[in-house]
Tab-separated table of C-alpha atoms in Angstrom:
chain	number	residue	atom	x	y	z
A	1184	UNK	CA	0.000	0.000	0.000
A	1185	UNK	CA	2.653	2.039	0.556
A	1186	UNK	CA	3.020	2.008	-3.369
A	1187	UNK	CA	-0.371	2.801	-4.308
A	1188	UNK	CA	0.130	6.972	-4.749
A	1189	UNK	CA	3.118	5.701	-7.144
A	1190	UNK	CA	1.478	3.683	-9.257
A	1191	UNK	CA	-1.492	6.250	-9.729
A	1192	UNK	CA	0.739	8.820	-10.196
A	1193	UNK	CA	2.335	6.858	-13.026
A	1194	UNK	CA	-0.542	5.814	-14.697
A	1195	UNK	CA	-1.299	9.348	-14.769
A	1196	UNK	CA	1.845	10.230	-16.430
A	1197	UNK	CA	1.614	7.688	-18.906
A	1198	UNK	CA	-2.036	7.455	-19.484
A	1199	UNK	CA	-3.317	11.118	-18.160
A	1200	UNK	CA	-6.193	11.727	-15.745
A	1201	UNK	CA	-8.582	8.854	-17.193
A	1202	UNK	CA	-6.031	5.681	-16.572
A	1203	UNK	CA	-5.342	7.304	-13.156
A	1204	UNK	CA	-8.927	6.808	-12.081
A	1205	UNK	CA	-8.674	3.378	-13.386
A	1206	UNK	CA	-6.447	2.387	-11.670
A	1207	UNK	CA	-7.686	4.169	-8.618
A	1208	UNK	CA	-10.632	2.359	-8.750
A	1209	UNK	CA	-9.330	-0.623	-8.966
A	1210	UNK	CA	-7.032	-0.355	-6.180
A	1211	UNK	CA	-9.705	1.113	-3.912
A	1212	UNK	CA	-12.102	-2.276	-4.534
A	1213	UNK	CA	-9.200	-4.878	-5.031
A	1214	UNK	CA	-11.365	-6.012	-8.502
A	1215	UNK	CA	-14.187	-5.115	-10.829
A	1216	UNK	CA	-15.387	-5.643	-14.300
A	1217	UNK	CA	-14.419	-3.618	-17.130
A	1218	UNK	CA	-17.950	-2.513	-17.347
A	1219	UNK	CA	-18.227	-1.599	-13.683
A	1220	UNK	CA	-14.810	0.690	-14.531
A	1221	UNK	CA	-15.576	2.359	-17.153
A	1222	UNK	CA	-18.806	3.663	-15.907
A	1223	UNK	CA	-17.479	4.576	-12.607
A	1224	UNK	CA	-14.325	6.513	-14.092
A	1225	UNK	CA	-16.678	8.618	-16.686
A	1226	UNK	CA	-19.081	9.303	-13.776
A	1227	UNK	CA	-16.181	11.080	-11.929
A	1228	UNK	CA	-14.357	12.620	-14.697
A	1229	UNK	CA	-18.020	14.068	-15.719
A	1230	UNK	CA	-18.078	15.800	-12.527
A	1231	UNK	CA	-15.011	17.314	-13.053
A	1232	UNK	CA	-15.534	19.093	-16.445
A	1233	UNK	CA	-17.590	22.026	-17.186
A	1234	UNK	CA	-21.008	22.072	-16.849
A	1235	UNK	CA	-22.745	20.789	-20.493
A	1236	UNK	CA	-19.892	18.606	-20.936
A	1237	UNK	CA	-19.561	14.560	-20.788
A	1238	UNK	CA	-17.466	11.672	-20.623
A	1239	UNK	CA	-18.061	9.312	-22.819
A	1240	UNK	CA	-17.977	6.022	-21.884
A	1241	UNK	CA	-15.591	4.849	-25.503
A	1242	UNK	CA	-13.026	7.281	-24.313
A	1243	UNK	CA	-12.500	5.619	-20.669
A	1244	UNK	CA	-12.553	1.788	-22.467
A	1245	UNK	CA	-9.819	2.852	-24.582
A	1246	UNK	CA	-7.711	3.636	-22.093
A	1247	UNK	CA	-8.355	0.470	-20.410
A	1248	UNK	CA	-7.930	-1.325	-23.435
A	1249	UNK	CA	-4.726	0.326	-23.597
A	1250	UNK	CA	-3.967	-0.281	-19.685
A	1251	UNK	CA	-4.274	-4.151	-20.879
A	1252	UNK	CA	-2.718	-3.849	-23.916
A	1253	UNK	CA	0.936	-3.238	-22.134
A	1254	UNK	CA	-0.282	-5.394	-19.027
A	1255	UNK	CA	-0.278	-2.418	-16.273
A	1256	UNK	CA	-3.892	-4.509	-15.338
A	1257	UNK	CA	-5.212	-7.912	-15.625
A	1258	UNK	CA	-7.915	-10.807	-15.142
A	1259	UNK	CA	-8.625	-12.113	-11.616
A	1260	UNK	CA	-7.628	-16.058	-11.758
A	1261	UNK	CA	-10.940	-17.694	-11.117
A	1262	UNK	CA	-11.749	-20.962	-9.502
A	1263	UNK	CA	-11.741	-24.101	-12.207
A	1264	UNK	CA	-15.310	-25.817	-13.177
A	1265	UNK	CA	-14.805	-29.049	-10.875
A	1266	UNK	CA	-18.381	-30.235	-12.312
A	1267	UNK	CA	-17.003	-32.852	-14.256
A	1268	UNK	CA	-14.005	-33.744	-12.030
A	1269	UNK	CA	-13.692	-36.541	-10.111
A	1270	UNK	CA	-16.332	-36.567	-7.226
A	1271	UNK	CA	-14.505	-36.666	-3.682
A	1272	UNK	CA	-13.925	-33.839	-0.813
A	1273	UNK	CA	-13.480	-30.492	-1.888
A	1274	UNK	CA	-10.262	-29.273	-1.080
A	1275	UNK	CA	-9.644	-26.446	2.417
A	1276	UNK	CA	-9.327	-23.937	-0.160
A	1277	UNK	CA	-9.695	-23.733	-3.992
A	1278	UNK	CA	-6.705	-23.702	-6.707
A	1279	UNK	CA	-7.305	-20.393	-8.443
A	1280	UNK	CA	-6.516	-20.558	-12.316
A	1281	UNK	CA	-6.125	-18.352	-15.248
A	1282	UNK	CA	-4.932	-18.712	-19.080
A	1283	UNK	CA	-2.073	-16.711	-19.669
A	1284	UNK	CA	-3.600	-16.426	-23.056
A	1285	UNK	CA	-6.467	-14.772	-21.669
A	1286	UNK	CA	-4.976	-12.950	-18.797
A	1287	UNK	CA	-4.887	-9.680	-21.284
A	1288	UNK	CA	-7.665	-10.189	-23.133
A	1289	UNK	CA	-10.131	-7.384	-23.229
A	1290	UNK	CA	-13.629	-8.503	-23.642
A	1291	UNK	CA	-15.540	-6.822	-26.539
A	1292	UNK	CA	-18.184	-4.729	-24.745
A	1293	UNK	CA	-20.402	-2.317	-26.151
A	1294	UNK	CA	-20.565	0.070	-24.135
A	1295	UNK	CA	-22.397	2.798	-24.851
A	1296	UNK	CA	-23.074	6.098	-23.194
A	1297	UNK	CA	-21.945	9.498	-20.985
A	1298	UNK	CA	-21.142	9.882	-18.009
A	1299	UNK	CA	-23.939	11.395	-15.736
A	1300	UNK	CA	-22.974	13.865	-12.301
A	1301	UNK	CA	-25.029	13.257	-9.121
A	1302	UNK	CA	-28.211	14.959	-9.092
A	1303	UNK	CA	-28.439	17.575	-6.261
A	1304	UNK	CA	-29.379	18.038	-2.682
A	1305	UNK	CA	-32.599	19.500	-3.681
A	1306	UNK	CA	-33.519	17.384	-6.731
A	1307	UNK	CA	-32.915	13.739	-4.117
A	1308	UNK	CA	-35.499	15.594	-1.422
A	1309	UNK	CA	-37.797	15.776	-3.703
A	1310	UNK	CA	-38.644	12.358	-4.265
A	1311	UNK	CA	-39.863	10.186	-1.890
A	1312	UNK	CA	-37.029	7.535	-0.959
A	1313	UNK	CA	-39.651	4.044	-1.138
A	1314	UNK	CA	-39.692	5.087	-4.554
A	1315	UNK	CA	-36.069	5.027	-5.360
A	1316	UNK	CA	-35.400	1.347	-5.957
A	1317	UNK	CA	-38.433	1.034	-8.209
A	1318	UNK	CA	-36.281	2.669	-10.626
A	1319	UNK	CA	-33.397	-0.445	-10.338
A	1320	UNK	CA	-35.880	-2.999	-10.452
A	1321	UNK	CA	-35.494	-4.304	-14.653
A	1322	UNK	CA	-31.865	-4.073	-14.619
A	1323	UNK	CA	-30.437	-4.938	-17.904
A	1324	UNK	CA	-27.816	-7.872	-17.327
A	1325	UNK	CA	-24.133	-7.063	-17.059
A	1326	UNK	CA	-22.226	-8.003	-20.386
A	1327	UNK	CA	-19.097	-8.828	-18.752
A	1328	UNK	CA	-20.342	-11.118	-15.664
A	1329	UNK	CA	-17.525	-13.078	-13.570
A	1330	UNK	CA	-14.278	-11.270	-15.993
A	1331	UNK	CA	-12.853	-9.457	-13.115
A	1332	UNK	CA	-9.789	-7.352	-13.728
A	1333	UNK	CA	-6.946	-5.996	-10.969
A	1334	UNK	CA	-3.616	-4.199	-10.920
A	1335	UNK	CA	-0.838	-5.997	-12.206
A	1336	UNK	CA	1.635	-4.653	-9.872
A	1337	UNK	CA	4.901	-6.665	-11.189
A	1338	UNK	CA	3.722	-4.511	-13.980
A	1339	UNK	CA	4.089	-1.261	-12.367
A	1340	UNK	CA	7.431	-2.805	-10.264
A	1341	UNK	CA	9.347	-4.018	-14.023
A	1342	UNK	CA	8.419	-0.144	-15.364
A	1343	UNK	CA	10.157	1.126	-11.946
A	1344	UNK	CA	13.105	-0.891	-12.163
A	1345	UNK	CA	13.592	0.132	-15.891
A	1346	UNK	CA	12.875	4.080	-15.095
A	1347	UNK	CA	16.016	3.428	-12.520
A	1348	UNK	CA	18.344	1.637	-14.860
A	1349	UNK	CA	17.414	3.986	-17.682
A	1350	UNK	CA	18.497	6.833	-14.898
A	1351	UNK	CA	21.896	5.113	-14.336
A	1352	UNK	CA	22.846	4.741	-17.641
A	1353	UNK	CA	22.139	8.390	-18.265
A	1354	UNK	CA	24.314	9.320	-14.994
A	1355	UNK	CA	27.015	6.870	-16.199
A	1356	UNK	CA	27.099	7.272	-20.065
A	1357	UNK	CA	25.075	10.321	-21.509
A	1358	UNK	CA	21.453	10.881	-23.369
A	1359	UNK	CA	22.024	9.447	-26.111
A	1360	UNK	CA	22.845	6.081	-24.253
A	1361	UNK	CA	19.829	6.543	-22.200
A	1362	UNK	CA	17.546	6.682	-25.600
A	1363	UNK	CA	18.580	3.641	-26.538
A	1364	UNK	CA	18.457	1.685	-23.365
A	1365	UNK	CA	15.099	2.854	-22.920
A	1366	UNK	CA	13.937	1.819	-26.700
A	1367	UNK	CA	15.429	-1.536	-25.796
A	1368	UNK	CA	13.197	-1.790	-22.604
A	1369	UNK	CA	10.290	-0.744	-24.623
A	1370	UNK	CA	10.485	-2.750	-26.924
A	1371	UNK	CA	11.137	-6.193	-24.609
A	1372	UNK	CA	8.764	-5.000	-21.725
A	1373	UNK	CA	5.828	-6.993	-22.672
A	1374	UNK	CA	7.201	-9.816	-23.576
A	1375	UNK	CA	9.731	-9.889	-20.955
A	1376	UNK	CA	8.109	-11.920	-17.501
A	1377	UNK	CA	9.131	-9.460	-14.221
A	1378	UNK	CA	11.156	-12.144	-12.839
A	1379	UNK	CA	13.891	-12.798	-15.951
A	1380	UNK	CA	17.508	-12.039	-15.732
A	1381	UNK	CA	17.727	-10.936	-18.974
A	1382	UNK	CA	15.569	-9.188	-21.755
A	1383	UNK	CA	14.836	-10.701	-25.368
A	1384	UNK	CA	17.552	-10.690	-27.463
A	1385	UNK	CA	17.539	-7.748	-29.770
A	1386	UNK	CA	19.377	-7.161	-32.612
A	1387	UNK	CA	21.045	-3.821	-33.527
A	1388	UNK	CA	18.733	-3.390	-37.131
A	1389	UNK	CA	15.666	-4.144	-34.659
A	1390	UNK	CA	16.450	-1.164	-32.318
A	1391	UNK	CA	17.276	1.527	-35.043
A	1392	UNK	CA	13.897	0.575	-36.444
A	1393	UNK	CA	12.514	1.470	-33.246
A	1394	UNK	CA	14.053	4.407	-32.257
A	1395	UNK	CA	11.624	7.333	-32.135
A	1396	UNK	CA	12.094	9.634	-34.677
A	1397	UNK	CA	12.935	12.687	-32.698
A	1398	UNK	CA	15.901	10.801	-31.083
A	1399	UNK	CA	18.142	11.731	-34.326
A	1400	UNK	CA	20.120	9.019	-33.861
A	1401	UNK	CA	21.968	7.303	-36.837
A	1402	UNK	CA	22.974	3.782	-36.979
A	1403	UNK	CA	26.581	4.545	-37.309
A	1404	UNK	CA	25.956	6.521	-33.766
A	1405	UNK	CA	23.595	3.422	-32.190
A	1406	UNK	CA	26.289	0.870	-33.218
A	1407	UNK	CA	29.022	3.134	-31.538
A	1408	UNK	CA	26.913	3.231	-28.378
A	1409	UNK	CA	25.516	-0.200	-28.180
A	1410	UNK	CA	29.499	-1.168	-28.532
A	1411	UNK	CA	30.392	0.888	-25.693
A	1412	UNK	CA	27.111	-0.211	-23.307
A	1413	UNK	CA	28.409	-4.064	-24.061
A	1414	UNK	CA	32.166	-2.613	-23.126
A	1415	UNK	CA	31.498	-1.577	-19.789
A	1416	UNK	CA	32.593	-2.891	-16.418
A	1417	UNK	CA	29.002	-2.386	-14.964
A	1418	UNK	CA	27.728	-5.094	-17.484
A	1419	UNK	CA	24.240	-3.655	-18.198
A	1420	UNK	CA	24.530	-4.293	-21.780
A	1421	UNK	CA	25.230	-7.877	-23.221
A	1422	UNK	CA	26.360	-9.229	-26.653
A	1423	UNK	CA	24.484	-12.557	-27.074
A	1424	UNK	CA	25.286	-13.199	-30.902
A	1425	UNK	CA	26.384	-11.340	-34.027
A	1426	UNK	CA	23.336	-11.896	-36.505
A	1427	UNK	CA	21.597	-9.008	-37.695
A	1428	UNK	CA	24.693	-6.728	-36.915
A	1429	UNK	CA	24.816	-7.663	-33.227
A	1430	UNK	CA	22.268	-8.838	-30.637
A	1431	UNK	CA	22.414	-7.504	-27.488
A	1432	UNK	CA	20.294	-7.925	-24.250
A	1433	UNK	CA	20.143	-5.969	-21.497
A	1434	UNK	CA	21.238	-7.768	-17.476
A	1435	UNK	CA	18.400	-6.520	-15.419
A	1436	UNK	CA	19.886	-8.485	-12.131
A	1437	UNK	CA	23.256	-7.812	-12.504
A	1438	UNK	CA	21.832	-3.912	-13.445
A	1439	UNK	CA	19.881	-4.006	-10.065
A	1440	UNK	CA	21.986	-5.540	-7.943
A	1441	UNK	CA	24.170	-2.431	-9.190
A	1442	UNK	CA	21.858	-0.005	-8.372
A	1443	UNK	CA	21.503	-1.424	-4.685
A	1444	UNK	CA	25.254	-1.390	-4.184
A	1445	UNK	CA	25.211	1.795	-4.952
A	1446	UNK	CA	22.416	2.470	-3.096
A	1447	UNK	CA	24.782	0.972	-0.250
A	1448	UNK	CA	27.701	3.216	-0.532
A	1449	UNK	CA	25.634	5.746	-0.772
A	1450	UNK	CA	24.413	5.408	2.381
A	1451	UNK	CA	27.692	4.403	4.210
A	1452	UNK	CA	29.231	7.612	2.864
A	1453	UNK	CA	26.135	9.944	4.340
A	1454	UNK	CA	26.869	7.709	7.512
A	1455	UNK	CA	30.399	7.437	8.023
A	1456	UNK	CA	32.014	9.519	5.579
A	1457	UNK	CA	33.958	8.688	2.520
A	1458	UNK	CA	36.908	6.852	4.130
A	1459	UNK	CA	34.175	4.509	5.676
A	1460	UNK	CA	32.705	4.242	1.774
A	1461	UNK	CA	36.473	3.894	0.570
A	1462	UNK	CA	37.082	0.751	2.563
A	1463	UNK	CA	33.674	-0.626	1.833
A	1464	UNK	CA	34.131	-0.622	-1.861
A	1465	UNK	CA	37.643	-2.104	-1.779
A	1466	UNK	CA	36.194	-5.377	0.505
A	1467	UNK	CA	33.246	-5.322	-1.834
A	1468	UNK	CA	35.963	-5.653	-4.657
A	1469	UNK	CA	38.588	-7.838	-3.212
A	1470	UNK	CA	35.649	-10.168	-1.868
A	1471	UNK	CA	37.500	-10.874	1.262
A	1472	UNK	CA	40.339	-9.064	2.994
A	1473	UNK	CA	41.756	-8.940	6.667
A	1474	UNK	CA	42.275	-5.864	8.520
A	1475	UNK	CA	45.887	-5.342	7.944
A	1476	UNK	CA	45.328	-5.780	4.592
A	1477	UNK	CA	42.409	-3.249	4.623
A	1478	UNK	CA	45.017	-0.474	5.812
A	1479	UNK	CA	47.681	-1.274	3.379
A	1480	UNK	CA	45.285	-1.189	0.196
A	1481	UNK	CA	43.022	1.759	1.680
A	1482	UNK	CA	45.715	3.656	2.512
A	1483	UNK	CA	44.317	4.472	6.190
A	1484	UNK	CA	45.815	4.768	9.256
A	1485	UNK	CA	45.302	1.121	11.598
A	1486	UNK	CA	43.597	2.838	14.042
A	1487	UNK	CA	40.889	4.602	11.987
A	1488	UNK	CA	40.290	1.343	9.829
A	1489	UNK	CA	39.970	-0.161	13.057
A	1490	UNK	CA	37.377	1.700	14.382
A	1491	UNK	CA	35.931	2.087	10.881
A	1492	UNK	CA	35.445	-1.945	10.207
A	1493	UNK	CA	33.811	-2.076	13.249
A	1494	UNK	CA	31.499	0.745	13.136
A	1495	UNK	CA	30.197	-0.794	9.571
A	1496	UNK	CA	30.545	-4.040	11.192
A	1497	UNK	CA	28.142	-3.193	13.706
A	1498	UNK	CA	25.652	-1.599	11.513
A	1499	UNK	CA	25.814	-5.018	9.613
A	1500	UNK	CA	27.063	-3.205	6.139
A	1501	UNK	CA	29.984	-5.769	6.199
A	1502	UNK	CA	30.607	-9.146	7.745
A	1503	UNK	CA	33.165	-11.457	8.989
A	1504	UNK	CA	34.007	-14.755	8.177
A	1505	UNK	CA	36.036	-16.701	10.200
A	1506	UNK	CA	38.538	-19.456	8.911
A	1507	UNK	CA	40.497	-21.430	11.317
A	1508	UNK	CA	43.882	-23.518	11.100
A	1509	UNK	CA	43.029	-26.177	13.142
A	1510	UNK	CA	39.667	-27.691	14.527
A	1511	UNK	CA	39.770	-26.205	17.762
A	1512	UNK	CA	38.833	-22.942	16.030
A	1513	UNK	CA	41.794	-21.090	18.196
A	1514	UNK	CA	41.747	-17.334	17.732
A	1515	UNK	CA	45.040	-16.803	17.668
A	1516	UNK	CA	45.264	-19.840	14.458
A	1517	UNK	CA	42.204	-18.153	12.521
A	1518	UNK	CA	41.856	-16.386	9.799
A	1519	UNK	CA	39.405	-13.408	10.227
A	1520	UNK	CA	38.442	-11.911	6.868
A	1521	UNK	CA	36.159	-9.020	6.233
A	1522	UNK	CA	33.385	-9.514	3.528
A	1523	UNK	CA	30.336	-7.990	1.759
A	1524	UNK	CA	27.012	-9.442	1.792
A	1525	UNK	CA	24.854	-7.463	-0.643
A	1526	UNK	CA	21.796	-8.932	-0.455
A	1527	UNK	CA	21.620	-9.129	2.837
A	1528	UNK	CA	23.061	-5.820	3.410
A	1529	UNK	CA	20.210	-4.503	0.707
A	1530	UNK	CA	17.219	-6.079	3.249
A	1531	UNK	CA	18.771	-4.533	6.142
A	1532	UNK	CA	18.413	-1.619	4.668
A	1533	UNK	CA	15.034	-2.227	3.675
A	1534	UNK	CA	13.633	-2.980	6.704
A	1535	UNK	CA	15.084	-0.201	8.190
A	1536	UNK	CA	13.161	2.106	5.529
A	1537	UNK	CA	9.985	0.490	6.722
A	1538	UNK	CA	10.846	1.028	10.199
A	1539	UNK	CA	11.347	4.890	9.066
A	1540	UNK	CA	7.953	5.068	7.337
A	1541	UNK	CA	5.887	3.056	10.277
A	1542	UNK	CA	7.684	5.684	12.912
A	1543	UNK	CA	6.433	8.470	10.811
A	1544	UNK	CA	2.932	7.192	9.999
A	1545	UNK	CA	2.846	7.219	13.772
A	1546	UNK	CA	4.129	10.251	14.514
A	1547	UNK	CA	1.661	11.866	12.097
A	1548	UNK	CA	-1.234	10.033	13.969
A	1549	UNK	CA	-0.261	11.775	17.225
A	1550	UNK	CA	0.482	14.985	15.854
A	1551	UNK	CA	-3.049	14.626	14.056
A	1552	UNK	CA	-4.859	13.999	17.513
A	1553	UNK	CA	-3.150	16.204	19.664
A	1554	UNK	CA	-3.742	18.973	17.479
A	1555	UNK	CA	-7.389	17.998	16.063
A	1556	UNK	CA	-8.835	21.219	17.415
A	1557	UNK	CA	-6.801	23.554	15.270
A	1558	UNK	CA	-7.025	21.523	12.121
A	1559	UNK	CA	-10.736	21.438	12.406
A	1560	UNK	CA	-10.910	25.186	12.853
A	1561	UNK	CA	-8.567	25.594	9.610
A	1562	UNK	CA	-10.674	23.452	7.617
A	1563	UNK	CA	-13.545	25.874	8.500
A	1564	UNK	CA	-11.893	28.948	7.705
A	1565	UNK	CA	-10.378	27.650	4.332
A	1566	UNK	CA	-14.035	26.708	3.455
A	1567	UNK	CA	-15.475	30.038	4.265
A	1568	UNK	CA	-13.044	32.093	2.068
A	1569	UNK	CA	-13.526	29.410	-0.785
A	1570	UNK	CA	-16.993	30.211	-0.243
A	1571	UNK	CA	-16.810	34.002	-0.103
A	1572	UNK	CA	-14.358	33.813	-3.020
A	1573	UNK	CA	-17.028	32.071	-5.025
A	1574	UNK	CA	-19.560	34.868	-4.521
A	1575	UNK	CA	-17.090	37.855	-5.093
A	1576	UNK	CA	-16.168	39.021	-1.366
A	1577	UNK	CA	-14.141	42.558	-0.878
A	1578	UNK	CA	-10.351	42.074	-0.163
A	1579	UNK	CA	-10.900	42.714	3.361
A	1580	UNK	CA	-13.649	40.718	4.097
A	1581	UNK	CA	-11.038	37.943	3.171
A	1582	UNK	CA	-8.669	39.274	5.347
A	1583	UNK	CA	-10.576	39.230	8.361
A	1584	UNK	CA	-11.276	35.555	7.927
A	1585	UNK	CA	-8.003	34.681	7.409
A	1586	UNK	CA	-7.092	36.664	10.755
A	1587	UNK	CA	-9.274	34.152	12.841
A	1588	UNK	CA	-6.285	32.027	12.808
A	1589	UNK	CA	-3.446	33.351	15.000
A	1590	UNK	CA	-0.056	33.826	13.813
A	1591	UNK	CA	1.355	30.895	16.202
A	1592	UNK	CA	-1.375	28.677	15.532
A	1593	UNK	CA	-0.168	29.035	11.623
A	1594	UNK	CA	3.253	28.579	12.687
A	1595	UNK	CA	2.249	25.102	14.405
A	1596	UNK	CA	0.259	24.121	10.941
């Protein structure tokens, strides 16, 4: 959940305000049919346009055709048919089951219509209420029964992960690197599965083909580039065969696990400081090292690599590994080497950033009761100016409202 204002925000970016409110919606209810979507989302985008305007109902299934289309949402597995199964005890719980053929498939609906706002105050008081569900009585029946459709969030996770390596590359390379990374992950990020290691091979005639036009980049330049992405130390770019002038793929673990070691020394050096990040990237190079041979090769004094092997030590950024001589596991005849556990390191820090986030959803909680009064009373005032504003109050008039609420009381909001 604590992803949810991400992924609507992105939806939004990518598909404007109409996929955000699809998504919305179906985060908010978990699942619902595509006909249940689309005439909830044009319902609340009517309400936000002018008055005389609509929504109409082909607009919103577009954009949830194209929500499906790159698999940002998807059918609900359903339980199989076990009529003409074996009889015998039902199992504790069923086997949900979908076909990954159908898992994107967009039912063809016709759905046709506008949106419609909610009638007012006035117009709801004036008809009796026993009346109200004569009108829902002959229902007509829903074309898309039982095809319920939810938030693919691997979906949303893969188009993270490739926003960040696109990033790096940039930071690393230039923009021109960055273009064509990020045509190679568009073009591989359907039929890529969230959990490979690497992306469909691609050759280098494929890619120029797909770069966007406004890119202006020639083949001579893309060959150039993709040679010096495939070059690199960090990897991200592979060389998988030479047909069609070069196929290449692109590492996504070896990319992330990148990103999170960086990630790492970034941290250590906000932490400790940069001699602290110095000796953590020579033991994450070296593999394993002792501590005199952490002072020779970082060039630090013993007592300060001392004190800093410990203090990541502590923090559980590095480990030790012990090797002993002889089976009595002597200290004196053992080896004590210094080593770097990524992963592990990477879900310390983890946790750690959702013990940050569960301190501060607390803290807002208590800072929300204790000071309930005063946020009330601002509420009030802001909806008394909105409401003066709306009917074309003097400047002053304004101003006095604003001046209910006392300079320190504004200084504690």
């Amino acid at each position: 959940m604590l992803r949810y204002s991400r992924y609507i925000y992105t939806t939004k970016t990518l598909y404007s305000d109409t996929g955000e409110l699809i998504v919305e919606e179906l985060l908010l209810n978990g699942k619902m049919t595509m006909s249940a979507v689309v005439k909830k989302v044009a319902d609340r985008l009517t309400e936000t346009v002018e008055d005389g305007k609509t929504m109409d109902y082909a607009e919103v299934s577009n954009a949830f055709v194209r929500l499906a289309d790159t698999h940002f949402v998807q059918r609900c597995p359903l339980v199989p048919d076990t009529s003409t199964s074996d009889p015998g005890p039902p199992p504790p719980a069923p086997t949900l089951v979908v076909n990954e053929k159908d898992m994107y498939l967009v039912p063809k609906l016709s759905l046709i219509g506008k949106g419609k706002r909610r009638r007012s105050s006035d117009e709801d008081a004036g008809e009796p209420k026993a009346k109200k569900p004569k009108h829902t009585d002959n229902k007509e029946p829903i074309p898309d029964d039982g095809i319920y459709w939810q938030v693919n969030l691997d979906r949303f996770h893969q188009h993270f992960h490739d926003q960040a390596i696109v990033s790096a590359v940039a930071n690393r390379m230039d923009q021109t690197s960055s273009k064509i990374v990020r045509t190679m992950l568009r073009m591989s990020e359907i039929t890529t599965p969230s959990s490979a290691p690497f992306t469909q091979p691609l050759s280098s005639n494929e890619i120029f083909r797909s770069l966007p036009v406004g890119y202006n980049i020639s083949k001579q330049v893309l060959d150039q580039h993709l040679t010096l992405l495939a070059d690199d130390p960090l990897e991200f770019i592979g060389k998988s065969g030479d047909s069609g002038r070069g196929m290449y793929v692109i590492n996504l673990h070896k990319a992330l696990a990148s990103l999170a070691t960086a990630s790492l020394e970034s941290v250590i050096q906000e932490r400790f400081g940069s001699r602290c990040a110095r000796i953590f990237r020579l033991v994450l190079q070296k593999k394993h090292l002792e501590q005199k041979q952490v002072e020779d090769c970082a060039m630090i004094p013993a007592k300060e690599a001392k004190d800093m092997l410990y203090k990541m030590l502590s923090e559980n950024f590095i480990s030790l590994q012990e090797i002993p001589k002889t089976p009595d596991h002597a200290p004196s005849r053992t080896f004590y080497l210094y080593t770097v556990n990524v992963l592990s390191a990477a879900r310390m820090l983890l946790h750690r950033c959702y013990k940050s986030v569960a301190n501060l959803i607390e803290r807002r909680q208590f800072e929300t009761k204790e000071n309930k009064r005063l946020l009330e009373k601002s509420q009030r005032v802001e909806a008394i100016i909105a409401s003066m504003q709306a009917t074309d109050a003097e400047e002053v008039q304004l101003q006095e409202i604003e001046e209910m609420i006392t300079a320190p009381e504004r200084q504690q909001l």
